[in-house]
């Protein structure tokens, strides 16, 4: 079994999902009391949050690439940046590492293809919804990606940074997200990508009429499959 290196704390609220899913999948596959060989480098989220709002992405890339190298030095044989927003610097991590880096958008894209979807909605931070680094990576898998209208994007973004990354789950925010998803479905989306790992803490498929694509879970499952293939 390969050793999985998780670059987490982006935020730690959702990094917990990765740890749980990876270990559950390994136990399901191997049985008994098996768990994953894994390492986590958890950054101080306030530090990186301040950097992205100051548009200092080069410094974010340097910081996370350094975390990847440290994990590799400790024995990691595959790396994950446990975030959609911070996947903007996944290429920086990959250039600094000599082990594979599994990109979160590729895990999501593979699931969209497997489901035969041709058009999907995307919820995430403003960075993820509006900048090309994530949407272009998804589109390369052969389907259309649509985002909410501007005022809805602002609401989704605000809830993530003011509530979800701090572990705050409000019913009013869940209701607002569900309505935004319904609007995307009305515009032809066959499913909706939860393109911020923390959104999975707020809503699940029981809340919506169309399928959800939970990015953290899909990314973690891809990591478990990769680790077990070695």
PDB file of C-alpha atoms in Angstrom:
ATOM      1  CA  UNK A   1       0.000   0.000   0.000  1.00  0.00           C
ATOM      2  CA  UNK A   2       1.406   3.388  -0.980  1.00  0.00           C
ATOM      3  CA  UNK A   3       1.754   6.152   1.621  1.00  0.00           C
ATOM      4  CA  UNK A   4      -0.664   9.034   1.011  1.00  0.00           C
ATOM      5  CA  UNK A   5       0.492  12.578   1.750  1.00  0.00           C
ATOM      6  CA  UNK A   6      -2.284  15.081   2.443  1.00  0.00           C
ATOM      7  CA  UNK A   7      -1.627  18.821   2.263  1.00  0.00           C
ATOM      8  CA  UNK A   8      -4.499  19.857   4.506  1.00  0.00           C
ATOM      9  CA  UNK A   9      -5.793  22.480   6.855  1.00  0.00           C
ATOM     10  CA  UNK A  10      -7.389  24.183   3.845  1.00  0.00           C
ATOM     11  CA  UNK A  11      -9.506  24.186   6.071  1.00  0.00           C
ATOM     12  CA  UNK A  12      -9.100  21.431   8.653  1.00  0.00           C
ATOM     13  CA  UNK A  13     -12.895  21.129   8.828  1.00  0.00           C
ATOM     14  CA  UNK A  14     -12.869  19.423   5.438  1.00  0.00           C
ATOM     15  CA  UNK A  15      -9.489  17.698   5.841  1.00  0.00           C
ATOM     16  CA  UNK A  16     -11.314  15.500   8.366  1.00  0.00           C
ATOM     17  CA  UNK A  17     -13.452  14.226   5.463  1.00  0.00           C
ATOM     18  CA  UNK A  18     -10.325  13.106   3.615  1.00  0.00           C
ATOM     19  CA  UNK A  19      -8.952  11.202   6.585  1.00  0.00           C
ATOM     20  CA  UNK A  20     -12.265   9.474   7.241  1.00  0.00           C
ATOM     21  CA  UNK A  21     -13.006   8.498   3.646  1.00  0.00           C
ATOM     22  CA  UNK A  22      -9.498   7.242   2.856  1.00  0.00           C
ATOM     23  CA  UNK A  23      -9.414   5.034   5.941  1.00  0.00           C
ATOM     24  CA  UNK A  24     -12.946   3.742   5.394  1.00  0.00           C
ATOM     25  CA  UNK A  25     -12.194   2.774   1.792  1.00  0.00           C
ATOM     26  CA  UNK A  26      -9.004   0.978   2.786  1.00  0.00           C
ATOM     27  CA  UNK A  27     -10.855  -0.938   5.509  1.00  0.00           C
ATOM     28  CA  UNK A  28     -13.672  -1.840   3.087  1.00  0.00           C
ATOM     29  CA  UNK A  29     -11.127  -3.132   0.573  1.00  0.00           C
ATOM     30  CA  UNK A  30      -8.782  -4.983   2.917  1.00  0.00           C
ATOM     31  CA  UNK A  31     -11.177  -5.840   5.744  1.00  0.00           C
ATOM     32  CA  UNK A  32     -10.521  -6.293   9.428  1.00  0.00           C
ATOM     33  CA  UNK A  33      -8.868  -3.371  11.176  1.00  0.00           C
ATOM     34  CA  UNK A  34      -6.878  -2.148   8.187  1.00  0.00           C
ATOM     35  CA  UNK A  35      -6.315   1.568   7.707  1.00  0.00           C
ATOM     36  CA  UNK A  36      -4.339   3.745   5.317  1.00  0.00           C
ATOM     37  CA  UNK A  37      -0.653   4.558   5.533  1.00  0.00           C
ATOM     38  CA  UNK A  38      -0.956   8.332   5.484  1.00  0.00           C
ATOM     39  CA  UNK A  39       0.693  11.595   6.451  1.00  0.00           C
ATOM     40  CA  UNK A  40      -0.950  15.013   6.905  1.00  0.00           C
ATOM     41  CA  UNK A  41       0.755  18.377   6.720  1.00  0.00           C
ATOM     42  CA  UNK A  42      -1.855  20.806   8.050  1.00  0.00           C
ATOM     43  CA  UNK A  43      -1.169  24.483   7.406  1.00  0.00           C
ATOM     44  CA  UNK A  44      -2.400  27.444   9.450  1.00  0.00           C
ATOM     45  CA  UNK A  45      -5.450  28.388   7.409  1.00  0.00           C
ATOM     46  CA  UNK A  46      -5.445  32.068   8.359  1.00  0.00           C
ATOM     47  CA  UNK A  47      -1.995  32.417   6.808  1.00  0.00           C
ATOM     48  CA  UNK A  48      -3.022  31.084   3.410  1.00  0.00           C
ATOM     49  CA  UNK A  49      -6.424  32.772   3.479  1.00  0.00           C
ATOM     50  CA  UNK A  50      -4.739  36.146   3.969  1.00  0.00           C
ATOM     51  CA  UNK A  51      -2.422  35.410   1.042  1.00  0.00           C
ATOM     52  CA  UNK A  52      -5.162  34.538  -1.443  1.00  0.00           C
ATOM     53  CA  UNK A  53      -7.222  37.608  -0.577  1.00  0.00           C
ATOM     54  CA  UNK A  54      -4.091  39.678  -1.130  1.00  0.00           C
ATOM     55  CA  UNK A  55      -3.633  37.928  -4.511  1.00  0.00           C
ATOM     56  CA  UNK A  56      -0.239  36.583  -3.400  1.00  0.00           C
ATOM     57  CA  UNK A  57      -0.635  33.218  -5.067  1.00  0.00           C
ATOM     58  CA  UNK A  58       3.096  32.819  -5.710  1.00  0.00           C
ATOM     59  CA  UNK A  59       3.634  32.710  -1.960  1.00  0.00           C
ATOM     60  CA  UNK A  60       0.829  30.186  -1.569  1.00  0.00           C
ATOM     61  CA  UNK A  61       2.486  28.025  -4.216  1.00  0.00           C
ATOM     62  CA  UNK A  62       5.823  28.211  -2.433  1.00  0.00           C
ATOM     63  CA  UNK A  63       4.242  27.355   0.918  1.00  0.00           C
ATOM     64  CA  UNK A  64       2.274  24.353  -0.318  1.00  0.00           C
ATOM     65  CA  UNK A  65       5.114  23.099  -2.497  1.00  0.00           C
ATOM     66  CA  UNK A  66       7.289  23.149   0.616  1.00  0.00           C
ATOM     67  CA  UNK A  67       4.657  21.167   2.482  1.00  0.00           C
ATOM     68  CA  UNK A  68       4.611  18.626  -0.346  1.00  0.00           C
ATOM     69  CA  UNK A  69       8.385  18.231  -0.253  1.00  0.00           C
ATOM     70  CA  UNK A  70       8.286  17.691   3.503  1.00  0.00           C
ATOM     71  CA  UNK A  71       5.640  15.000   3.124  1.00  0.00           C
ATOM     72  CA  UNK A  72       7.672  13.348   0.398  1.00  0.00           C
ATOM     73  CA  UNK A  73      10.770  13.429   2.593  1.00  0.00           C
ATOM     74  CA  UNK A  74       8.745  11.689   5.298  1.00  0.00           C
ATOM     75  CA  UNK A  75       7.804   8.902   2.900  1.00  0.00           C
ATOM     76  CA  UNK A  76       4.690  10.045   1.010  1.00  0.00           C
ATOM     77  CA  UNK A  77       4.368   8.277  -2.349  1.00  0.00           C
ATOM     78  CA  UNK A  78       1.429  10.340  -3.640  1.00  0.00           C
ATOM     79  CA  UNK A  79       0.320  13.870  -2.745  1.00  0.00           C
ATOM     80  CA  UNK A  80      -3.049  15.620  -2.583  1.00  0.00           C
ATOM     81  CA  UNK A  81      -3.820  19.304  -2.130  1.00  0.00           C
ATOM     82  CA  UNK A  82      -6.990  18.924  -0.060  1.00  0.00           C
ATOM     83  CA  UNK A  83      -8.840  21.869  -1.557  1.00  0.00           C
ATOM     84  CA  UNK A  84     -10.445  23.099  -4.753  1.00  0.00           C
ATOM     85  CA  UNK A  85      -9.425  26.747  -4.337  1.00  0.00           C
ATOM     86  CA  UNK A  86      -5.846  25.886  -3.480  1.00  0.00           C
ATOM     87  CA  UNK A  87      -5.609  23.471  -6.390  1.00  0.00           C
ATOM     88  CA  UNK A  88      -4.702  26.635  -8.286  1.00  0.00           C
ATOM     89  CA  UNK A  89      -1.137  25.914  -7.108  1.00  0.00           C
ATOM     90  CA  UNK A  90      -1.232  22.126  -7.648  1.00  0.00           C
ATOM     91  CA  UNK A  91       1.192  22.533 -10.546  1.00  0.00           C
ATOM     92  CA  UNK A  92       3.650  24.250  -8.187  1.00  0.00           C
ATOM     93  CA  UNK A  93       3.393  21.281  -5.844  1.00  0.00           C
ATOM     94  CA  UNK A  94       3.847  18.849  -8.741  1.00  0.00           C
ATOM     95  CA  UNK A  95       6.953  20.652 -10.038  1.00  0.00           C
ATOM     96  CA  UNK A  96       8.540  20.498  -6.589  1.00  0.00           C
ATOM     97  CA  UNK A  97       7.731  16.824  -6.032  1.00  0.00           C
ATOM     98  CA  UNK A  98       9.006  13.637  -7.608  1.00  0.00           C
ATOM     99  CA  UNK A  99       5.876  11.648  -6.692  1.00  0.00           C
ATOM    100  CA  UNK A 100       2.423  11.889  -8.335  1.00  0.00           C
ATOM    101  CA  UNK A 101       0.063  14.697  -7.312  1.00  0.00           C
ATOM    102  CA  UNK A 102      -3.611  13.762  -7.687  1.00  0.00           C
ATOM    103  CA  UNK A 103      -5.599  16.810  -8.824  1.00  0.00           C
ATOM    104  CA  UNK A 104      -9.026  17.245  -7.256  1.00  0.00           C
ATOM    105  CA  UNK A 105     -10.621  18.417 -10.516  1.00  0.00           C
ATOM    106  CA  UNK A 106      -9.520  15.207 -12.256  1.00  0.00           C
ATOM    107  CA  UNK A 107     -11.233  13.098  -9.593  1.00  0.00           C
ATOM    108  CA  UNK A 108     -14.417  15.111 -10.065  1.00  0.00           C
ATOM    109  CA  UNK A 109     -14.136  15.073 -13.853  1.00  0.00           C
ATOM    110  CA  UNK A 110     -13.821  11.286 -13.907  1.00  0.00           C
ATOM    111  CA  UNK A 111     -17.021  10.951 -11.891  1.00  0.00           C
ATOM    112  CA  UNK A 112     -18.913  13.346 -14.175  1.00  0.00           C
ATOM    113  CA  UNK A 113     -17.830  11.295 -17.192  1.00  0.00           C
ATOM    114  CA  UNK A 114     -18.785   8.052 -15.472  1.00  0.00           C
ATOM    115  CA  UNK A 115     -22.250   9.474 -14.874  1.00  0.00           C
ATOM    116  CA  UNK A 116     -22.627  10.447 -18.521  1.00  0.00           C
ATOM    117  CA  UNK A 117     -23.338  14.072 -17.641  1.00  0.00           C
ATOM    118  CA  UNK A 118     -22.890  16.695 -20.343  1.00  0.00           C
ATOM    119  CA  UNK A 119     -23.572  19.836 -18.295  1.00  0.00           C
ATOM    120  CA  UNK A 120     -22.894  20.376 -14.601  1.00  0.00           C
ATOM    121  CA  UNK A 121     -23.140  23.265 -12.186  1.00  0.00           C
ATOM    122  CA  UNK A 122     -20.251  24.390 -10.001  1.00  0.00           C
ATOM    123  CA  UNK A 123     -20.385  25.838  -6.500  1.00  0.00           C
ATOM    124  CA  UNK A 124     -17.243  27.009  -4.750  1.00  0.00           C
ATOM    125  CA  UNK A 125     -15.343  30.056  -3.683  1.00  0.00           C
ATOM    126  CA  UNK A 126     -15.330  33.048  -5.993  1.00  0.00           C
ATOM    127  CA  UNK A 127     -11.806  32.029  -7.028  1.00  0.00           C
ATOM    128  CA  UNK A 128     -12.950  28.568  -8.075  1.00  0.00           C
ATOM    129  CA  UNK A 129     -16.138  29.661  -9.808  1.00  0.00           C
ATOM    130  CA  UNK A 130     -14.732  32.657 -11.684  1.00  0.00           C
ATOM    131  CA  UNK A 131     -11.070  31.958 -12.426  1.00  0.00           C
ATOM    132  CA  UNK A 132     -10.072  29.580 -15.227  1.00  0.00           C
ATOM    133  CA  UNK A 133      -7.692  27.267 -13.342  1.00  0.00           C
ATOM    134  CA  UNK A 134     -10.454  24.951 -12.120  1.00  0.00           C
ATOM    135  CA  UNK A 135     -13.157  25.327 -14.753  1.00  0.00           C
ATOM    136  CA  UNK A 136     -10.696  24.754 -17.593  1.00  0.00           C
ATOM    137  CA  UNK A 137      -9.365  21.615 -15.937  1.00  0.00           C
ATOM    138  CA  UNK A 138     -12.909  20.284 -15.637  1.00  0.00           C
ATOM    139  CA  UNK A 139     -13.844  21.259 -19.200  1.00  0.00           C
ATOM    140  CA  UNK A 140     -10.871  19.247 -20.488  1.00  0.00           C
ATOM    141  CA  UNK A 141     -12.803  16.154 -19.395  1.00  0.00           C
ATOM    142  CA  UNK A 142     -15.425  16.870 -22.048  1.00  0.00           C
ATOM    143  CA  UNK A 143     -18.457  18.491 -20.449  1.00  0.00           C
ATOM    144  CA  UNK A 144     -19.863  21.988 -19.936  1.00  0.00           C
ATOM    145  CA  UNK A 145     -19.519  23.784 -16.604  1.00  0.00           C
ATOM    146  CA  UNK A 146     -21.947  26.501 -15.504  1.00  0.00           C
ATOM    147  CA  UNK A 147     -21.878  28.696 -12.418  1.00  0.00           C
ATOM    148  CA  UNK A 148     -24.590  30.636 -10.563  1.00  0.00           C
ATOM    149  CA  UNK A 149     -25.371  34.249 -11.402  1.00  0.00           C
ATOM    150  CA  UNK A 150     -23.212  36.910  -9.753  1.00  0.00           C
ATOM    151  CA  UNK A 151     -25.300  37.599  -6.634  1.00  0.00           C
ATOM    152  CA  UNK A 152     -25.587  33.886  -5.982  1.00  0.00           C
ATOM    153  CA  UNK A 153     -21.828  33.457  -6.430  1.00  0.00           C
ATOM    154  CA  UNK A 154     -21.260  36.163  -3.825  1.00  0.00           C
ATOM    155  CA  UNK A 155     -23.588  34.407  -1.383  1.00  0.00           C
ATOM    156  CA  UNK A 156     -21.911  31.022  -1.888  1.00  0.00           C
ATOM    157  CA  UNK A 157     -18.474  32.623  -1.422  1.00  0.00           C
ATOM    158  CA  UNK A 158     -19.488  34.534   1.712  1.00  0.00           C
ATOM    159  CA  UNK A 159     -20.998  31.485   3.401  1.00  0.00           C
ATOM    160  CA  UNK A 160     -17.829  29.491   2.777  1.00  0.00           C
ATOM    161  CA  UNK A 161     -15.460  32.019   4.337  1.00  0.00           C
ATOM    162  CA  UNK A 162     -17.706  33.457   7.053  1.00  0.00           C
ATOM    163  CA  UNK A 163     -19.293  30.201   8.153  1.00  0.00           C
ATOM    164  CA  UNK A 164     -18.166  26.857   6.771  1.00  0.00           C
ATOM    165  CA  UNK A 165     -14.402  27.143   7.243  1.00  0.00           C
ATOM    166  CA  UNK A 166     -15.168  28.094  10.860  1.00  0.00           C
ATOM    167  CA  UNK A 167     -17.409  25.084  11.400  1.00  0.00           C
ATOM    168  CA  UNK A 168     -20.622  27.145  11.403  1.00  0.00           C
ATOM    169  CA  UNK A 169     -23.585  25.371   9.763  1.00  0.00           C
ATOM    170  CA  UNK A 170     -26.758  27.446   9.400  1.00  0.00           C
ATOM    171  CA  UNK A 171     -30.121  26.227   8.168  1.00  0.00           C
ATOM    172  CA  UNK A 172     -30.674  29.507   6.325  1.00  0.00           C
ATOM    173  CA  UNK A 173     -27.453  28.991   4.372  1.00  0.00           C
ATOM    174  CA  UNK A 174     -28.420  25.410   3.548  1.00  0.00           C
ATOM    175  CA  UNK A 175     -31.769  26.628   2.232  1.00  0.00           C
ATOM    176  CA  UNK A 176     -30.037  29.293   0.109  1.00  0.00           C
ATOM    177  CA  UNK A 177     -27.620  26.745  -1.379  1.00  0.00           C
ATOM    178  CA  UNK A 178     -30.459  24.345  -2.156  1.00  0.00           C
ATOM    179  CA  UNK A 179     -32.311  27.104  -4.025  1.00  0.00           C
ATOM    180  CA  UNK A 180     -29.170  27.997  -5.999  1.00  0.00           C
ATOM    181  CA  UNK A 181     -28.768  24.340  -6.965  1.00  0.00           C
ATOM    182  CA  UNK A 182     -32.406  24.232  -8.053  1.00  0.00           C
ATOM    183  CA  UNK A 183     -31.789  27.278 -10.248  1.00  0.00           C
ATOM    184  CA  UNK A 184     -28.779  25.572 -11.846  1.00  0.00           C
ATOM    185  CA  UNK A 185     -30.912  22.505 -12.505  1.00  0.00           C
ATOM    186  CA  UNK A 186     -33.542  24.705 -14.146  1.00  0.00           C
ATOM    187  CA  UNK A 187     -30.787  26.014 -16.425  1.00  0.00           C
ATOM    188  CA  UNK A 188     -29.997  22.474 -17.558  1.00  0.00           C
ATOM    189  CA  UNK A 189     -27.379  21.259 -15.074  1.00  0.00           C
ATOM    190  CA  UNK A 190     -27.594  17.474 -14.717  1.00  0.00           C
ATOM    191  CA  UNK A 191     -25.591  17.525 -11.503  1.00  0.00           C
ATOM    192  CA  UNK A 192     -23.761  20.032  -9.311  1.00  0.00           C
ATOM    193  CA  UNK A 193     -20.127  19.911  -8.235  1.00  0.00           C
ATOM    194  CA  UNK A 194     -19.565  20.841  -4.613  1.00  0.00           C
ATOM    195  CA  UNK A 195     -16.361  22.576  -5.628  1.00  0.00           C
ATOM    196  CA  UNK A 196     -15.417  23.675  -2.164  1.00  0.00           C
ATOM    197  CA  UNK A 197     -14.656  20.809   0.171  1.00  0.00           C
ATOM    198  CA  UNK A 198     -16.440  22.487   3.103  1.00  0.00           C
ATOM    199  CA  UNK A 199     -19.793  22.578   1.274  1.00  0.00           C
ATOM    200  CA  UNK A 200     -20.062  18.849   1.913  1.00  0.00           C
ATOM    201  CA  UNK A 201     -20.484  19.673   5.592  1.00  0.00           C
ATOM    202  CA  UNK A 202     -23.624  21.692   4.794  1.00  0.00           C
ATOM    203  CA  UNK A 203     -25.627  19.820   2.154  1.00  0.00           C
ATOM    204  CA  UNK A 204     -26.056  16.274   0.904  1.00  0.00           C
ATOM    205  CA  UNK A 205     -27.999  14.619  -1.903  1.00  0.00           C
ATOM    206  CA  UNK A 206     -31.035  14.234   0.351  1.00  0.00           C
ATOM    207  CA  UNK A 207     -31.374  18.022   0.142  1.00  0.00           C
ATOM    208  CA  UNK A 208     -31.465  18.228  -3.659  1.00  0.00           C
ATOM    209  CA  UNK A 209     -33.365  16.888  -6.650  1.00  0.00           C
ATOM    210  CA  UNK A 210     -30.281  16.388  -8.841  1.00  0.00           C
ATOM    211  CA  UNK A 211     -27.051  14.503  -8.113  1.00  0.00           C
ATOM    212  CA  UNK A 212     -24.267  16.185  -6.189  1.00  0.00           C
ATOM    213  CA  UNK A 213     -20.587  15.604  -6.884  1.00  0.00           C
ATOM    214  CA  UNK A 214     -18.769  15.970  -3.538  1.00  0.00           C
ATOM    215  CA  UNK A 215     -15.220  16.920  -4.471  1.00  0.00           C
ATOM    216  CA  UNK A 216     -13.493  16.035  -1.193  1.00  0.00           C
ATOM    217  CA  UNK A 217     -15.024  12.576  -1.077  1.00  0.00           C
ATOM    218  CA  UNK A 218     -14.233  11.874  -4.721  1.00  0.00           C
ATOM    219  CA  UNK A 219     -10.656  13.108  -4.275  1.00  0.00           C
ATOM    220  CA  UNK A 220     -10.185  11.000  -1.152  1.00  0.00           C
ATOM    221  CA  UNK A 221     -11.621   7.924  -2.847  1.00  0.00           C
ATOM    222  CA  UNK A 222      -9.253   8.399  -5.777  1.00  0.00           C
ATOM    223  CA  UNK A 223      -6.359   8.568  -3.317  1.00  0.00           C
ATOM    224  CA  UNK A 224      -7.426   5.333  -1.637  1.00  0.00           C
ATOM    225  CA  UNK A 225      -7.685   3.538  -4.987  1.00  0.00           C
ATOM    226  CA  UNK A 226      -4.242   4.813  -6.011  1.00  0.00           C
ATOM    227  CA  UNK A 227      -2.678   3.804  -2.712  1.00  0.00           C
ATOM    228  CA  UNK A 228      -4.155   0.324  -2.840  1.00  0.00           C
ATOM    229  CA  UNK A 229      -2.998  -0.218  -6.412  1.00  0.00           C
ATOM    230  CA  UNK A 230       0.623  -0.083  -5.309  1.00  0.00           C
TER     231      UNK A 230
END
